[in-house]
Coordinates of N, CA and C in Angstrom, one line a residue:
M1 N 0.8 -1.2 0.0 CA 0.0 0.0 0.0 C 0.9 1.2 0.0
K2 N 1.9 1.2 0.8 CA 2.8 2.4 0.9 C 3.5 2.6 -0.4
K3 N 3.9 1.5 -1.1 CA 4.5 1.6 -2.4 C 3.6 2.3 -3.4
R4 N 2.3 1.9 -3.4 CA 1.3 2.5 -4.3 C 1.2 4.0 -4.1
I5 N 1.2 4.4 -2.8 CA 1.1 5.8 -2.4 C 2.3 6.6 -2.9
V6 N 3.5 5.9 -2.7 CA 4.8 6.6 -3.2 C 4.8 6.8 -4.7
F7 N 4.4 5.7 -5.4 CA 4.3 5.8 -6.9 C 3.3 6.8 -7.3
A8 N 2.2 6.9 -6.6 CA 1.2 7.9 -7.0 C 1.7 9.3 -6.8
L9 N 2.4 9.5 -5.7 CA 3.0 10.8 -5.4 C 4.0 11.2 -6.5
L10 N 4.9 10.2 -6.8 CA 5.9 10.4 -7.8 C 5.3 10.8 -9.2
A11 N 4.2 10.0 -9.5 CA 3.5 10.3 -10.8 C 2.9 11.7 -10.8
L12 N 2.3 12.1 -9.6 CA 1.8 13.5 -9.5 C 2.8 14.5 -9.6
V13 N 4.0 14.3 -9.0 CA 5.1 15.3 -9.1 C 5.6 15.4 -10.5
M14 N 5.7 14.3 -11.2 CA 6.1 14.3 -12.6 C 5.1 15.0 -13.5
L15 N 3.8 14.8 -13.2 CA 2.8 15.4 -14.0 C 2.8 16.9 -13.8
L16 N 3.0 17.3 -12.5 CA 3.0 18.8 -12.2 C 4.2 19.4 -12.9
S17 N 5.4 18.7 -12.9 CA 6.6 19.2 -13.5 C 6.4 19.4 -15.0
L18 N 5.7 18.4 -15.7 CA 5.4 18.5 -17.1 C 4.5 19.7 -17.4
V19 N 3.5 19.9 -16.6 CA 2.5 21.0 -16.8 C 3.3 22.3 -16.6
S20 N 4.1 22.4 -15.5 CA 4.9 23.6 -15.3 C 5.8 23.9 -16.4
C21 N 6.5 22.9 -17.0 CA 7.4 23.1 -18.1 C 6.6 23.6 -19.3
G22 N 5.5 23.0 -19.5 CA 4.7 23.4 -20.7 C 4.2 24.8 -20.5
Q23 N 3.8 25.2 -19.3 CA 3.4 26.6 -19.1 C 4.5 27.6 -19.3
D24 N 5.7 27.2 -18.8 CA 6.9 28.0 -19.0 C 7.2 28.3 -20.5
E25 N 7.1 27.1 -21.2 CA 7.4 27.3 -22.7 C 6.3 28.1 -23.3
K26 N 5.1 27.9 -22.9 CA 4.0 28.7 -23.5 C 4.2 30.2 -23.1
Q27 N 4.5 30.5 -21.9 CA 4.7 31.9 -21.5 C 5.9 32.5 -22.2
T28 N 7.0 31.7 -22.4 CA 8.1 32.2 -23.2 C 7.7 32.5 -24.6
A29 N 7.0 31.6 -25.2 CA 6.5 31.8 -26.6 C 5.6 33.0 -26.7
T30 N 4.7 33.2 -25.7 CA 3.8 34.3 -25.7 C 4.6 35.6 -25.6
K31 N 5.6 35.6 -24.7 CA 6.5 36.8 -24.5 C 7.2 37.2 -25.8
E32 N 7.7 36.1 -26.5 CA 8.4 36.3 -27.8 C 7.4 37.0 -28.8
V33 N 6.2 36.4 -28.9 CA 5.2 37.0 -29.9 C 4.9 38.4 -29.5
A34 N 4.7 38.7 -28.2 CA 4.4 40.0 -27.8 C 5.5 41.0 -28.1
T35 N 6.8 40.5 -27.9 CA 7.9 41.4 -28.2 C 8.0 41.7 -29.7
K36 N 7.7 40.6 -30.5 CA 7.7 40.8 -32.0 C 6.6 41.8 -32.4
E37 N 5.5 41.6 -31.8 CA 4.3 42.5 -32.2 C 4.7 44.0 -31.8
A38 N 5.3 44.1 -30.6 CA 5.6 45.5 -30.2 C 6.6 46.1 -31.1
A39 N 7.6 45.3 -31.5 CA 8.7 45.8 -32.5 C 8.0 46.2 -33.8
T40 N 7.1 45.3 -34.3 CA 6.4 45.6 -35.5 C 5.6 46.9 -35.5
K41 N 4.9 47.1 -34.3 CA 4.1 48.3 -34.2 C 5.0 49.5 -34.1
E42 N 6.1 49.4 -33.4 CA 7.1 50.5 -33.3 C 7.6 50.9 -34.6
A43 N 8.0 49.9 -35.4 CA 8.5 50.1 -36.8 C 7.4 50.8 -37.7
A44 N 6.2 50.3 -37.5 CA 5.1 50.9 -38.3 C 4.8 52.4 -37.9
A45 N 4.9 52.6 -36.6 CA 4.8 54.0 -36.1 C 5.9 54.9 -36.6
D46 N 7.1 54.4 -36.6 CA 8.2 55.2 -37.1 C 8.0 55.5 -38.6
K47 N 7.5 54.5 -39.3 CA 7.3 54.7 -40.8 C 6.2 55.7 -41.0
G48 N 5.1 55.5 -40.1 CA 4.0 56.5 -40.3 C 4.4 57.9 -40.0
E49 N 5.3 58.0 -38.9 CA 5.8 59.4 -38.6 C 6.6 60.0 -39.7
S50 N 7.4 59.1 -40.3 CA 8.2 59.6 -41.5 C 7.4 60.0 -42.6
T51 N 6.3 59.1 -42.9 CA 5.4 59.5 -44.0 C 4.7 60.8 -43.7
Q52 N 4.3 60.9 -42.5 CA 3.6 62.2 -42.1 C 4.5 63.4 -42.2
K53 N 5.7 63.2 -41.9 CA 6.7 64.3 -41.9 C 6.9 64.7 -43.4
N54 N 7.1 63.7 -44.3 CA 7.5 64.0 -45.6 C 6.3 64.0 -46.6
G55 N 5.1 63.8 -46.1 CA 3.9 63.8 -47.0 C 3.2 65.1 -46.9
A56 N 2.2 65.3 -47.8 CA 1.3 66.4 -47.7 C -0.1 66.0 -48.2
K57 N -1.1 66.4 -47.6 CA -2.5 66.0 -48.0 C -3.0 66.8 -49.2
D58 N -2.5 68.0 -49.4 CA -3.0 68.8 -50.5 C -2.0 69.9 -50.8
A59 N -2.3 70.7 -51.8 CA -1.3 71.8 -52.1 C -1.2 72.8 -51.0
A60 N -2.2 73.1 -50.3 CA -2.1 74.1 -49.2 C -1.3 73.6 -48.1
D61 N -1.4 72.3 -47.8 CA -0.6 71.7 -46.7 C 0.9 71.8 -46.9
V62 N 1.3 71.7 -48.2 CA 2.7 71.9 -48.5 C 3.2 73.2 -48.0
I63 N 2.5 74.3 -48.3 CA 2.9 75.6 -47.9 C 2.8 75.8 -46.4
N64 N 1.7 75.3 -45.8 CA 1.5 75.5 -44.4 C 2.5 74.8 -43.5
K65 N 2.9 73.6 -43.9 CA 3.9 72.9 -43.2 C 5.3 73.6 -43.3
A66 N 5.6 74.1 -44.4 CA 6.8 74.9 -44.6 C 6.8 76.2 -43.7
W67 N 5.6 76.8 -43.7 CA 5.5 78.1 -43.0 C 5.6 77.8 -41.5
E68 N 5.1 76.7 -41.0 CA 5.3 76.4 -39.6 C 6.7 76.3 -39.2
K69 N 7.6 75.9 -40.1 CA 9.0 75.8 -39.8 C 9.8 76.9 -40.4
Y70 N 9.1 78.0 -40.8 CA 9.8 79.1 -41.4 C 11.0 79.6 -40.5
D71 N 12.1 79.8 -41.1 CA 13.3 80.2 -40.3 C 13.5 81.7 -40.3
G72 N 13.0 82.4 -39.3 CA 13.2 83.8 -39.3 C 12.0 84.5 -38.6
E73 N 12.0 85.8 -38.6 CA 10.9 86.6 -38.0 C 9.7 86.6 -39.0
K74 N 8.6 86.1 -38.6 CA 7.4 86.0 -39.5 C 6.8 87.4 -39.7
F75 N 6.0 87.5 -40.8 CA 5.3 88.7 -41.1 C 3.9 88.4 -41.4
P76 N 3.0 89.3 -41.5 CA 1.6 89.0 -41.8 C 1.4 88.4 -43.2
V77 N 0.8 87.3 -43.3 CA 0.5 86.6 -44.6 C -1.0 86.3 -44.7
G78 N -1.4 86.0 -45.9 CA -2.7 85.7 -46.1 C -2.9 85.0 -47.5
S79 N -4.1 84.6 -47.8 CA -4.4 84.0 -49.1 C -5.9 84.3 -49.5
I80 N -6.3 83.6 -50.5 CA -7.7 83.7 -50.9 C -8.2 82.3 -51.2
N81 N -9.4 82.0 -50.7 CA -10.0 80.7 -50.8 C -10.7 80.5 -52.2
A82 N -11.3 79.4 -52.4 CA -12.0 79.1 -53.7 C -13.1 80.1 -54.0
Q83 N -13.7 80.7 -53.0 CA -14.7 81.7 -53.2 C -14.2 83.1 -53.3
E84 N -12.8 83.2 -53.4 CA -12.1 84.5 -53.5 C -12.4 85.3 -52.3
E85 N -12.5 84.7 -51.1 CA -12.6 85.4 -49.8 C -11.3 85.4 -49.2
P86 N -10.9 86.5 -48.5 CA -9.6 86.5 -47.8 C -9.4 85.6 -46.7
V87 N -8.3 85.0 -46.5 CA -8.0 84.1 -45.4 C -6.7 84.5 -44.8
D88 N -6.7 84.7 -43.5 CA -5.6 85.3 -42.8 C -4.6 84.2 -42.2
G89 N -3.4 84.3 -42.4 CA -2.4 83.5 -41.7 C -2.0 82.2 -42.2
K90 N -2.6 81.8 -43.3 CA -2.3 80.4 -43.9 C -2.7 80.4 -45.3
A91 N -2.2 79.3 -46.0 CA -2.6 79.0 -47.3 C -3.9 78.1 -47.3
V92 N -4.7 78.3 -48.3 CA -5.9 77.4 -48.6 C -5.9 77.1 -50.0
N93 N -6.6 76.0 -50.4 CA -6.7 75.7 -51.8 C -7.6 76.7 -52.5
F94 N -7.2 77.1 -53.7 CA -7.9 78.0 -54.5 C -8.5 77.3 -55.7
D95 N -9.5 77.9 -56.3 CA -10.2 77.3 -57.5 C -9.3 77.5 -58.7
V96 N -8.8 76.3 -59.2 CA -7.9 76.4 -60.3 C -8.5 76.9 -61.6
K97 N -9.9 76.9 -61.6 CA -10.6 77.3 -62.8 C -10.7 78.8 -62.9
K98 N -10.4 79.5 -61.8 CA -10.4 81.0 -61.8 C -9.1 81.5 -62.3
V99 N -9.0 81.4 -63.6 CA -7.7 81.6 -64.3 C -7.3 83.1 -64.2
E100 N -8.1 84.0 -64.3 CA -7.7 85.4 -64.3 C -7.1 85.8 -63.0
T101 N -7.7 85.4 -61.9 CA -7.2 85.8 -60.6 C -5.8 85.1 -60.4
A102 N -5.8 83.8 -60.7 CA -4.5 83.1 -60.5 C -3.4 83.6 -61.3
T103 N -3.6 84.0 -62.6 CA -2.6 84.5 -63.5 C -2.1 85.8 -63.0
S104 N -3.0 86.7 -62.5 CA -2.6 88.0 -62.1 C -1.9 88.0 -60.8
L105 N -2.2 87.2 -59.9 CA -1.6 87.1 -58.6 C -0.3 86.3 -58.5
L106 N -0.3 85.2 -59.3 CA 0.8 84.3 -59.2 C 1.8 84.3 -60.4
H107 N 1.4 85.1 -61.4 CA 2.2 85.2 -62.6 C 2.5 83.8 -63.2
V108 N 1.4 83.1 -63.3 CA 1.4 81.7 -63.9 C 0.6 81.8 -65.2
S109 N 1.0 81.1 -66.2 CA 0.3 81.1 -67.5 C -0.9 80.3 -67.4
E110 N -1.9 80.6 -68.3 CA -3.1 79.8 -68.4 C -2.8 78.4 -68.8
E111 N -1.8 78.3 -69.7 CA -1.3 76.9 -70.2 C -0.8 76.1 -69.0
A112 N -0.1 76.7 -68.1 CA 0.5 76.0 -66.9 C -0.6 75.6 -66.0
L113 N -1.7 76.4 -65.8 CA -2.8 76.0 -65.0 C -3.5 74.8 -65.5
G114 N -3.4 74.6 -66.8 CA -4.0 73.4 -67.3 C -3.3 72.1 -67.0
K115 N -2.1 72.2 -66.4 CA -1.3 71.1 -66.0 C -1.6 70.7 -64.6
V116 N -2.3 71.4 -63.8 CA -2.5 71.2 -62.4 C -3.9 70.8 -62.0
Q117 N -4.0 70.1 -60.9 CA -5.3 69.8 -60.4 C -5.6 70.5 -59.1
E118 N -4.6 71.0 -58.4 CA -4.8 71.9 -57.2 C -3.8 73.0 -57.2
V119 N -4.2 74.1 -56.7 CA -3.3 75.2 -56.5 C -3.7 75.9 -55.2
A120 N -2.6 76.3 -54.4 CA -2.8 77.1 -53.2 C -1.7 78.1 -53.2
F121 N -1.9 79.2 -52.5 CA -0.9 80.2 -52.4 C -1.0 81.0 -51.1
M122 N 0.1 81.7 -50.8 CA 0.1 82.6 -49.6 C 1.1 83.7 -49.9
M123 N 0.8 84.9 -49.4 CA 1.6 86.1 -49.8 C 1.7 87.1 -48.6
N124 N 2.7 87.9 -48.7 CA 2.9 89.0 -47.7 C 1.7 90.0 -47.9
M125 N 1.0 90.2 -46.8 CA -0.2 91.0 -46.9 C 0.0 92.5 -47.2
M126 N 1.3 93.0 -46.9 CA 1.6 94.3 -47.2 C 2.1 94.6 -48.6
N127 N 2.9 93.6 -49.1 CA 3.4 93.7 -50.5 C 3.7 92.3 -51.0
Q128 N 2.9 91.9 -51.9 CA 3.1 90.5 -52.4 C 4.4 90.3 -53.1
N129 N 5.0 91.3 -53.6 CA 6.3 91.1 -54.3 C 7.4 90.9 -53.3
Q130 N 7.2 91.1 -52.0 CA 8.2 90.8 -51.0 C 8.2 89.3 -50.6
F131 N 7.0 88.7 -50.8 CA 6.9 87.3 -50.5 C 5.6 86.7 -51.1
T132 N 5.7 85.8 -52.1 CA 4.6 85.1 -52.6 C 5.0 83.7 -52.9
V133 N 4.3 82.7 -52.4 CA 4.6 81.3 -52.7 C 3.3 80.6 -53.1
A134 N 3.5 79.8 -54.1 CA 2.3 79.0 -54.7 C 2.7 77.5 -54.8
S135 N 1.8 76.7 -54.5 CA 2.0 75.2 -54.6 C 1.0 74.7 -55.6
Y136 N 1.5 73.9 -56.5 CA 0.7 73.3 -57.6 C 0.8 71.8 -57.5
R137 N -0.3 71.1 -57.5 CA -0.3 69.6 -57.6 C -0.5 69.3 -59.1
V138 N 0.4 68.6 -59.7 CA 0.4 68.3 -61.1 C -0.6 67.2 -61.4
K139 N -1.2 67.2 -62.5 CA -2.2 66.2 -62.9 C -1.5 64.9 -63.2
S140 N -0.3 65.0 -63.8 CA 0.4 63.7 -64.2 C 1.8 63.9 -63.7
A141 N 2.7 63.1 -64.3 CA 4.1 63.1 -63.9 C 4.9 64.3 -64.5
D142 N 4.3 65.2 -65.1 CA 4.9 66.3 -65.8 C 5.3 67.5 -64.9
A143 N 5.9 67.2 -63.8 CA 6.3 68.3 -62.9 C 7.4 69.1 -63.5
E144 N 8.3 68.5 -64.3 CA 9.4 69.2 -64.9 C 8.9 70.2 -65.9
G145 N 7.8 69.9 -66.6 CA 7.2 70.8 -67.6 C 6.6 72.0 -66.9
L146 N 6.0 71.8 -65.8 CA 5.4 72.9 -65.0 C 6.5 73.8 -64.5
V147 N 7.6 73.2 -64.0 CA 8.7 74.0 -63.5 C 9.2 74.9 -64.6
S148 N 9.4 74.4 -65.8 CA 9.9 75.3 -66.9 C 8.9 76.4 -67.2
S149 N 7.6 76.1 -67.3 CA 6.6 77.0 -67.6 C 6.6 78.2 -66.5
L150 N 6.6 77.8 -65.3 CA 6.6 78.8 -64.2 C 7.8 79.7 -64.2
K151 N 9.0 79.1 -64.5 CA 10.2 79.9 -64.5 C 10.1 80.9 -65.6
E152 N 9.6 80.5 -66.8 CA 9.5 81.4 -67.9 C 8.5 82.6 -67.6
S153 N 7.3 82.2 -67.1 CA 6.3 83.2 -66.9 C 6.6 84.2 -65.8
I154 N 7.2 83.7 -64.7 CA 7.5 84.6 -63.6 C 8.7 85.5 -63.9
K155 N 9.7 84.9 -64.6 CA 10.9 85.8 -65.0 C 10.5 86.8 -66.1
G156 N 9.4 86.5 -66.8 CA 8.9 87.5 -67.8 C 7.9 88.5 -67.3
T157 N 7.7 88.5 -66.0 CA 6.7 89.5 -65.5 C 7.2 90.9 -65.5
Q158 N 6.3 91.8 -65.8 CA 6.6 93.3 -65.7 C 6.2 93.7 -64.3
W159 N 7.1 93.8 -63.4 CA 6.8 94.0 -62.0 C 6.4 95.4 -61.7
M160 N 5.4 95.5 -60.8 CA 5.1 96.8 -60.2 C 5.3 96.8 -58.7
C161 N 5.4 97.9 -58.1 CA 5.6 98.0 -56.6 C 6.9 97.3 -56.2
G162 N 7.9 97.4 -57.0 CA 9.2 96.9 -56.7 C 9.5 95.5 -57.1
F163 N 10.7 95.2 -57.6 CA 11.1 93.9 -58.1 C 11.3 92.9 -56.9
P164 N 10.9 91.7 -57.0 CA 11.3 90.7 -56.1 C 12.8 90.4 -56.3
D165 N 13.5 90.0 -55.3 CA 14.9 89.7 -55.4 C 15.2 88.4 -56.1
V166 N 14.5 87.3 -55.7 CA 14.9 86.0 -56.2 C 13.6 85.2 -56.4
L167 N 13.8 84.1 -57.3 CA 12.8 83.1 -57.5 C 13.4 81.8 -57.3
V168 N 12.7 80.9 -56.5 CA 13.1 79.5 -56.3 C 11.9 78.7 -56.7
I169 N 12.2 77.5 -57.2 CA 11.1 76.6 -57.6 C 11.6 75.2 -57.1
Y170 N 10.7 74.5 -56.4 CA 11.0 73.2 -55.9 C 10.0 72.2 -56.4
T171 N 10.4 70.9 -56.4 CA 9.4 69.8 -56.5 C 9.3 69.2 -55.1
V172 N 8.1 68.7 -54.7 CA 8.0 68.1 -53.4 C 7.2 66.8 -53.7
N173 N 7.9 65.7 -53.2 CA 7.3 64.3 -53.4 C 7.0 64.0 -54.8
G174 N 7.6 64.7 -55.8 CA 7.4 64.4 -57.2 C 6.0 64.8 -57.7
E175 N 5.1 65.2 -56.9 CA 3.7 65.6 -57.3 C 3.3 67.0 -57.1
Y176 N 4.1 67.8 -56.4 CA 3.9 69.2 -56.2 C 5.0 70.0 -56.7
V177 N 4.7 71.2 -57.3 CA 5.7 72.1 -57.7 C 5.4 73.4 -56.8
V178 N 6.5 73.9 -56.2 CA 6.3 75.0 -55.3 C 7.2 76.1 -55.8
A179 N 6.6 77.3 -56.1 CA 7.3 78.4 -56.7 C 7.2 79.6 -55.6
A180 N 8.3 80.2 -55.3 CA 8.3 81.3 -54.3 C 9.2 82.4 -54.8
F181 N 8.7 83.6 -54.7 CA 9.5 84.8 -55.1 C 9.3 85.9 -54.1
G182 N 10.4 86.7 -53.9 CA 10.3 87.8 -52.9 C 11.7 88.3 -52.6
N183 N 11.8 88.9 -51.4 CA 13.1 89.4 -51.0 C 13.9 88.2 -50.5
T184 N 15.2 88.3 -50.6 CA 16.1 87.2 -50.3 C 15.9 86.6 -48.9
Q185 N 15.8 87.5 -47.9 CA 15.7 87.0 -46.5 C 14.4 86.1 -46.3
A186 N 13.3 86.6 -46.9 CA 12.0 85.9 -46.7 C 12.1 84.6 -47.5
I187 N 12.6 84.6 -48.6 CA 12.7 83.3 -49.4 C 13.7 82.3 -48.8
D188 N 14.8 82.8 -48.3 CA 15.7 81.9 -47.6 C 15.0 81.2 -46.4
G189 N 14.3 82.0 -45.6 CA 13.5 81.5 -44.5 C 12.5 80.4 -44.9
F190 N 11.8 80.7 -46.0 CA 10.8 79.7 -46.5 C 11.5 78.4 -47.0
E191 N 12.6 78.6 -47.7 CA 13.3 77.4 -48.2 C 13.8 76.5 -47.1
K192 N 14.3 77.1 -46.0 CA 14.7 76.4 -44.8 C 13.5 75.6 -44.2
G193 N 12.4 76.3 -44.2 CA 11.2 75.6 -43.6 C 10.7 74.5 -44.5
L194 N 10.8 74.7 -45.8 CA 10.3 73.7 -46.8 C 11.2 72.4 -46.7
T195 N 12.5 72.6 -46.6 CA 13.4 71.4 -46.5 C 13.4 70.8 -45.2
D196 N 13.1 71.6 -44.1 CA 12.9 71.0 -42.8 C 11.7 70.1 -42.7
A197 N 10.6 70.6 -43.4 CA 9.3 69.9 -43.4 C 9.3 68.6 -44.3
F198 N 10.0 68.7 -45.4 CA 9.9 67.6 -46.4 C 11.2 66.9 -46.6
G199 N 12.3 67.3 -46.0 CA 13.6 66.6 -46.2 C 14.0 66.5 -47.6
N200 N 14.5 65.3 -48.0 CA 15.1 65.1 -49.3 C 13.9 65.0 -50.4
N201 N 12.7 65.0 -49.9 CA 11.6 65.0 -50.9 C 11.4 66.4 -51.5
A202 N 12.0 67.4 -50.9 CA 11.9 68.8 -51.5 C 13.2 69.0 -52.3
V203 N 13.1 69.1 -53.6 CA 14.2 69.1 -54.5 C 14.2 70.5 -55.2
L204 N 15.3 71.2 -55.1 CA 15.5 72.5 -55.7 C 15.7 72.4 -57.2
K205 N 14.9 73.1 -58.0 CA 15.0 73.1 -59.4 C 15.4 74.4 -60.1
V206 N 15.0 75.5 -59.4 CA 15.4 76.8 -60.0 C 15.8 77.7 -58.8
D207 N 16.8 78.5 -59.0 CA 17.3 79.4 -58.0 C 17.9 80.6 -58.7
E208 N 17.2 81.6 -59.0 CA 17.6 82.7 -59.9 C 17.3 84.1 -59.3
S209 N 18.1 85.0 -59.7 CA 17.9 86.4 -59.3 C 16.8 87.0 -60.3
L210 N 16.0 87.9 -59.8 CA 15.0 88.6 -60.6 C 15.3 90.0 -60.8
T211 N 16.5 90.4 -60.3 CA 16.8 91.8 -60.3 C 17.9 92.1 -61.4
A212 N 18.5 91.0 -61.9 CA 19.7 91.2 -62.8 C 19.2 91.7 -64.2

């Protein structure tokens, strides 16, 4: 009888050991899965943050993100919305079909406007020739064609109220073309903000003097 009790106790101990071992392995496996899931989520978050940093939801967002990081003392800026109502302090999307207003304010040709699906702009509220920036979302992959057209039309402008110092044109993410003209200090500050906001996705295409 005693032997049976001893054998039963030994069997119970072995069973408990096996169960404990199985639980340990299960817990270890669970921890490994949890660790991998956490690493995956962290990598996805980092990727999302990078995409958010270097991406833009529309033409106005390109300008506004750059303006947030503008390097220098800011000045009063504003724009006009699709209903041609004034908007203070930020860029908003404008109606690309309102050709006359766009061509007169942004010095862009009617032909160039036909290449874009979105346009937004922002300018110095005291003197637009001191600082004007426009962002164009191209319809197709013809960003380079729009860059050339903008360069030609802006450089060919007969300026009033003083000449802008410089013209710069960038492509952003390959789908936006950003043209900015004004005094050197303001444009330098905007360029710094644009490259800080979009990193290597902001590519300089044109950097020319308008006073020569």
